[in-house]
Amino acid sequence: VLHDLLEHNSFSFLEGLSPEKAEEYEVYAKQRERTCMRYGLSVDEEGEQALDDLLIKSVKAPLDADDPEFILANIDDSACLKEMPFYFAINDLQTQGLNHLLADQPACQALSPRELTGQLTGFIDLICEYKGRYYVMDYKSNALDQYDHATMENAMQEHNYGLQYFMYSVVLHHYLEQRLPDYNYEQHFGGVRYLFLRGMDQEQLMQGVFVDRPSLTIIEGISDVLSGVGL
């Protein structure tokens, strides 16, 4: 439900979400009702308010400790690719190669030894541009005891979200290589933000926001492993 509402509404609209804006809110409320029905979520009036409050906090919470203006609500629709599909050919991928590259990454788990060939496909929740840099973002609705870095990192490792975002970073890297004539990784690749929506809060700086910026060496190494090139 949260993914759907974030995909189909502008972040700036969600920032000002209020029943006082009667006409706009009525349209949104009908959409919210349809979305909840689609995913089998039954909510009462209190639950609807909780959903709204969570979305408002999510789009207003800073995404960078050094830039309080970097919030979802300040990212224009034209600077966003939401639910971007990708298809990535893999040839004789050796999972041991990925394990070697990511052995020191605390958000990753080792994979069982196997060889894979075929097509890697998926959807990235959000790719966006802010101040000339491009970011991979993913929404998580996990209910954690708290939303500090250590707790989020444990959740990232438990679900192997680290492997997920390294793959997404490879996709964005290749996408930018094809789309930006002057592309430079250090200049243009902003990094990764995993947004634990239940914990995000404008008043609690970086709570619920997991940040990483993979090195170019690892991104190129993963690209080689995916294409079957040995380490």
Short mmCIF file of C-alpha atoms in Angstrom, two decimals:
data_model
loop_
_atom_site.label_atom_id
_atom_site.label_comp_id
_atom_site.label_asym_id
_atom_site.label_seq_id
_atom_site.Cartn_x
_atom_site.Cartn_y
_atom_site.Cartn_z
CA VAL A 1 0.00 0.00 0.00
CA LEU A 2 2.78 2.41 0.94
CA HIS A 3 4.75 1.66 -2.22
CA ASP A 4 1.65 2.20 -4.35
CA LEU A 5 0.75 5.54 -2.76
CA LEU A 6 4.33 6.80 -3.02
CA GLU A 7 4.48 5.72 -6.66
CA HIS A 8 1.24 7.35 -7.77
CA ASN A 9 1.40 10.64 -5.90
CA SER A 10 3.91 13.44 -6.15
CA PHE A 11 6.04 13.83 -3.05
CA SER A 12 5.19 17.51 -2.83
CA PHE A 13 1.48 16.64 -2.79
CA LEU A 14 1.99 14.15 0.03
CA GLU A 15 3.90 16.75 2.04
CA GLY A 16 0.79 18.93 2.23
CA LEU A 17 -1.69 16.08 2.60
CA SER A 18 -4.67 17.37 4.58
CA PRO A 19 -8.45 16.84 4.74
CA GLU A 20 -8.72 20.62 4.79
CA LYS A 21 -7.84 20.60 1.08
CA ALA A 22 -11.21 19.04 0.43
CA GLU A 23 -11.23 18.46 -3.34
CA GLU A 24 -7.64 17.20 -3.60
CA TYR A 25 -7.95 15.08 -0.49
CA GLU A 26 -11.17 13.44 -1.67
CA VAL A 27 -9.44 12.24 -4.84
CA TYR A 28 -6.52 10.93 -2.78
CA ALA A 29 -8.84 9.28 -0.20
CA LYS A 30 -10.59 7.31 -2.96
CA GLN A 31 -7.23 6.23 -4.33
CA ARG A 32 -6.11 5.17 -0.85
CA GLU A 33 -9.31 3.16 -0.39
CA ARG A 34 -8.86 1.38 -3.74
CA THR A 35 -5.22 0.65 -2.93
CA CYS A 36 -6.05 -0.80 0.48
CA MET A 37 -8.74 -2.99 -1.08
CA ARG A 38 -6.37 -4.17 -3.80
CA TYR A 39 -3.83 -5.37 -1.24
CA GLY A 40 -6.33 -6.66 1.30
CA LEU A 41 -5.55 -4.08 3.96
CA SER A 42 -8.52 -3.23 6.15
CA VAL A 43 -8.13 0.11 7.94
CA ASP A 44 -10.51 2.19 9.99
CA GLU A 45 -10.45 5.98 10.25
CA GLU A 46 -7.60 5.83 12.75
CA GLY A 47 -5.64 3.57 10.41
CA GLU A 48 -6.21 5.93 7.49
CA GLN A 49 -4.84 8.79 9.56
CA ALA A 50 -1.84 6.67 10.54
CA LEU A 51 -1.13 5.96 6.85
CA ASP A 52 -1.37 9.65 6.01
CA ASP A 53 0.89 10.67 8.90
CA LEU A 54 3.48 8.08 7.92
CA LEU A 55 3.56 9.32 4.31
CA ILE A 56 3.82 12.96 5.38
CA LYS A 57 6.73 12.21 7.73
CA SER A 58 8.47 10.13 5.06
CA VAL A 59 8.52 12.85 2.42
CA LYS A 60 9.58 15.55 4.91
CA ALA A 61 12.43 13.68 6.61
CA PRO A 62 16.00 14.69 5.58
CA LEU A 63 17.90 12.17 3.46
CA ASP A 64 21.36 13.59 4.15
CA ALA A 65 22.82 14.61 7.50
CA ASP A 66 24.58 17.60 5.89
CA ASP A 67 21.70 18.88 3.76
CA PRO A 68 18.34 19.37 5.51
CA GLU A 69 16.78 20.46 2.20
CA PHE A 70 17.36 17.03 0.67
CA ILE A 71 13.90 15.59 1.28
CA LEU A 72 11.57 13.68 -1.03
CA ALA A 73 9.12 16.57 -1.07
CA ASN A 74 11.78 18.80 -2.67
CA ILE A 75 12.39 16.40 -5.55
CA ASP A 76 10.32 17.31 -8.58
CA ASP A 77 8.39 14.65 -10.45
CA SER A 78 10.50 15.35 -13.54
CA ALA A 79 13.62 14.31 -11.59
CA CYS A 80 12.15 10.92 -10.59
CA LEU A 81 11.90 7.50 -12.15
CA LYS A 82 9.46 5.52 -10.02
CA GLU A 83 9.32 1.72 -10.17
CA MET A 84 11.89 1.65 -12.97
CA PRO A 85 12.07 -1.82 -14.55
CA PHE A 86 15.42 -3.28 -15.50
CA TYR A 87 16.68 -6.31 -17.37
CA PHE A 88 20.25 -7.42 -16.98
CA ALA A 89 21.78 -10.36 -18.86
CA ILE A 90 23.91 -12.64 -16.69
CA ASN A 91 26.30 -15.19 -18.13
CA ASP A 92 27.85 -17.96 -16.03
CA LEU A 93 27.51 -15.91 -12.87
CA GLN A 94 29.45 -17.50 -10.04
CA THR A 95 27.92 -16.57 -6.69
CA GLN A 96 31.31 -17.12 -5.06
CA GLY A 97 32.52 -14.11 -7.04
CA LEU A 98 29.81 -11.93 -5.50
CA ASN A 99 30.59 -13.32 -2.05
CA HIS A 100 34.25 -12.39 -2.50
CA LEU A 101 33.45 -8.82 -3.55
CA LEU A 102 30.91 -8.25 -0.78
CA ALA A 103 32.62 -10.14 2.03
CA ASP A 104 33.31 -6.97 4.03
CA GLN A 105 29.89 -5.36 3.46
CA PRO A 106 27.89 -5.50 6.71
CA ALA A 107 24.51 -5.27 4.97
CA CYS A 108 25.14 -8.42 2.89
CA GLN A 109 24.88 -12.16 3.42
CA ALA A 110 26.92 -14.73 1.55
CA LEU A 111 25.09 -16.66 -1.17
CA SER A 112 25.12 -20.43 -1.58
CA PRO A 113 27.62 -21.60 -4.24
CA ARG A 114 25.95 -21.86 -7.61
CA GLU A 115 26.26 -20.80 -11.25
CA LEU A 116 23.52 -18.73 -12.89
CA THR A 117 22.82 -17.78 -16.48
CA GLY A 118 19.83 -15.90 -17.80
CA GLN A 119 18.09 -12.62 -17.20
CA LEU A 120 18.09 -10.63 -13.96
CA THR A 121 14.97 -8.51 -13.78
CA GLY A 122 13.25 -6.31 -11.25
CA PHE A 123 11.92 -2.88 -10.36
CA ILE A 124 13.71 -0.11 -8.48
CA ASP A 125 11.35 1.83 -6.22
CA LEU A 126 12.92 5.19 -7.00
CA ILE A 127 15.78 6.65 -8.97
CA CYS A 128 16.03 10.40 -8.58
CA GLU A 129 18.30 13.33 -9.31
CA TYR A 130 19.14 15.98 -6.73
CA LYS A 131 21.69 18.76 -7.28
CA GLY A 132 23.24 16.93 -10.21
CA ARG A 133 23.67 13.61 -8.43
CA TYR A 134 21.63 10.46 -8.92
CA TYR A 135 20.35 8.18 -6.18
CA VAL A 136 18.90 4.69 -5.75
CA MET A 137 16.12 4.63 -3.16
CA ASP A 138 14.07 1.77 -1.82
CA TYR A 139 11.10 1.87 0.55
CA LYS A 140 10.89 -0.57 3.45
CA SER A 141 7.92 -0.95 5.80
CA ASN A 142 9.73 -3.21 8.30
CA ALA A 143 8.64 -2.73 11.89
CA LEU A 144 11.89 -2.47 13.89
CA ASP A 145 12.44 -1.94 17.62
CA GLN A 146 14.20 1.29 16.73
CA TYR A 147 15.51 2.97 13.60
CA ASP A 148 19.09 3.87 14.40
CA HIS A 149 21.91 2.86 12.04
CA ALA A 150 22.92 -0.33 13.90
CA THR A 151 19.35 -1.69 14.02
CA MET A 152 18.74 -0.86 10.37
CA GLU A 153 22.04 -2.46 9.38
CA ASN A 154 21.05 -5.68 11.17
CA ALA A 155 17.74 -5.68 9.28
CA MET A 156 19.56 -5.00 6.02
CA GLN A 157 21.80 -8.01 6.57
CA GLU A 158 18.99 -10.28 7.80
CA HIS A 159 17.04 -9.76 4.57
CA ASN A 160 20.14 -9.35 2.39
CA TYR A 161 18.99 -5.92 1.25
CA GLY A 162 22.67 -5.11 0.80
CA LEU A 163 22.95 -7.46 -2.15
CA GLN A 164 19.79 -5.88 -3.54
CA TYR A 165 21.13 -2.34 -3.42
CA PHE A 166 24.50 -3.30 -4.88
CA MET A 167 22.61 -4.79 -7.84
CA TYR A 168 20.47 -1.68 -8.12
CA SER A 169 23.62 0.46 -8.04
CA VAL A 170 25.08 -1.51 -10.93
CA VAL A 171 21.86 -0.91 -12.88
CA LEU A 172 21.94 2.84 -12.19
CA HIS A 173 25.65 3.02 -13.05
CA HIS A 174 25.08 1.44 -16.47
CA TYR A 175 21.95 3.53 -17.03
CA LEU A 176 23.88 6.76 -16.39
CA GLU A 177 26.75 5.59 -18.59
CA GLN A 178 24.27 5.32 -21.46
CA ARG A 179 22.32 8.51 -20.74
CA LEU A 180 24.88 11.11 -19.57
CA PRO A 181 27.51 12.05 -22.18
CA ASP A 182 29.89 13.37 -19.51
CA TYR A 183 29.10 10.73 -16.90
CA ASN A 184 31.61 10.39 -14.08
CA TYR A 185 30.86 8.04 -11.19
CA GLU A 186 32.45 10.17 -8.49
CA GLN A 187 30.67 13.28 -9.71
CA HIS A 188 27.23 11.92 -10.61
CA PHE A 189 26.54 8.83 -8.49
CA GLY A 190 25.04 10.05 -5.23
CA GLY A 191 24.58 6.68 -3.56
CA VAL A 192 21.87 4.60 -1.92
CA ARG A 193 19.08 5.46 0.49
CA TYR A 194 16.98 2.70 2.06
CA LEU A 195 13.99 4.37 3.64
CA PHE A 196 12.47 2.55 6.61
CA LEU A 197 9.22 4.46 6.38
CA ARG A 198 7.89 3.70 9.86
CA GLY A 199 10.93 5.31 11.44
CA MET A 200 11.40 8.44 9.33
CA ASP A 201 10.78 11.70 11.14
CA GLN A 202 11.71 15.29 10.34
CA GLU A 203 12.45 15.87 14.04
CA GLN A 204 14.85 12.88 14.30
CA LEU A 205 17.69 13.49 11.84
CA MET A 206 18.41 10.43 9.66
CA GLN A 207 16.25 8.14 11.76
CA GLY A 208 14.98 5.41 9.46
CA VAL A 209 17.35 6.39 6.62
CA PHE A 210 20.08 3.88 5.74
CA VAL A 211 22.84 5.43 3.64
CA ASP A 212 25.64 3.93 1.59
CA ARG A 213 27.68 4.85 -1.45
CA PRO A 214 29.35 1.81 -3.01
CA SER A 215 32.81 2.27 -4.42
CA LEU A 216 33.30 2.25 -8.18
CA THR A 217 35.71 -0.68 -7.75
CA ILE A 218 32.97 -2.87 -6.26
CA ILE A 219 30.38 -1.74 -8.84
CA GLU A 220 32.71 -2.59 -11.72
CA GLY A 221 33.63 -5.88 -10.04
CA ILE A 222 29.97 -6.89 -9.73
CA SER A 223 29.42 -5.94 -13.37
CA ASP A 224 32.25 -8.27 -14.35
CA VAL A 225 30.88 -11.13 -12.24
CA LEU A 226 27.40 -10.69 -13.74
CA SER A 227 28.84 -10.93 -17.23
CA GLY A 228 30.87 -14.03 -16.38
CA VAL A 229 34.30 -12.36 -16.15
CA GLY A 230 36.42 -13.93 -13.43
CA LEU A 231 37.90 -11.95 -10.54
#
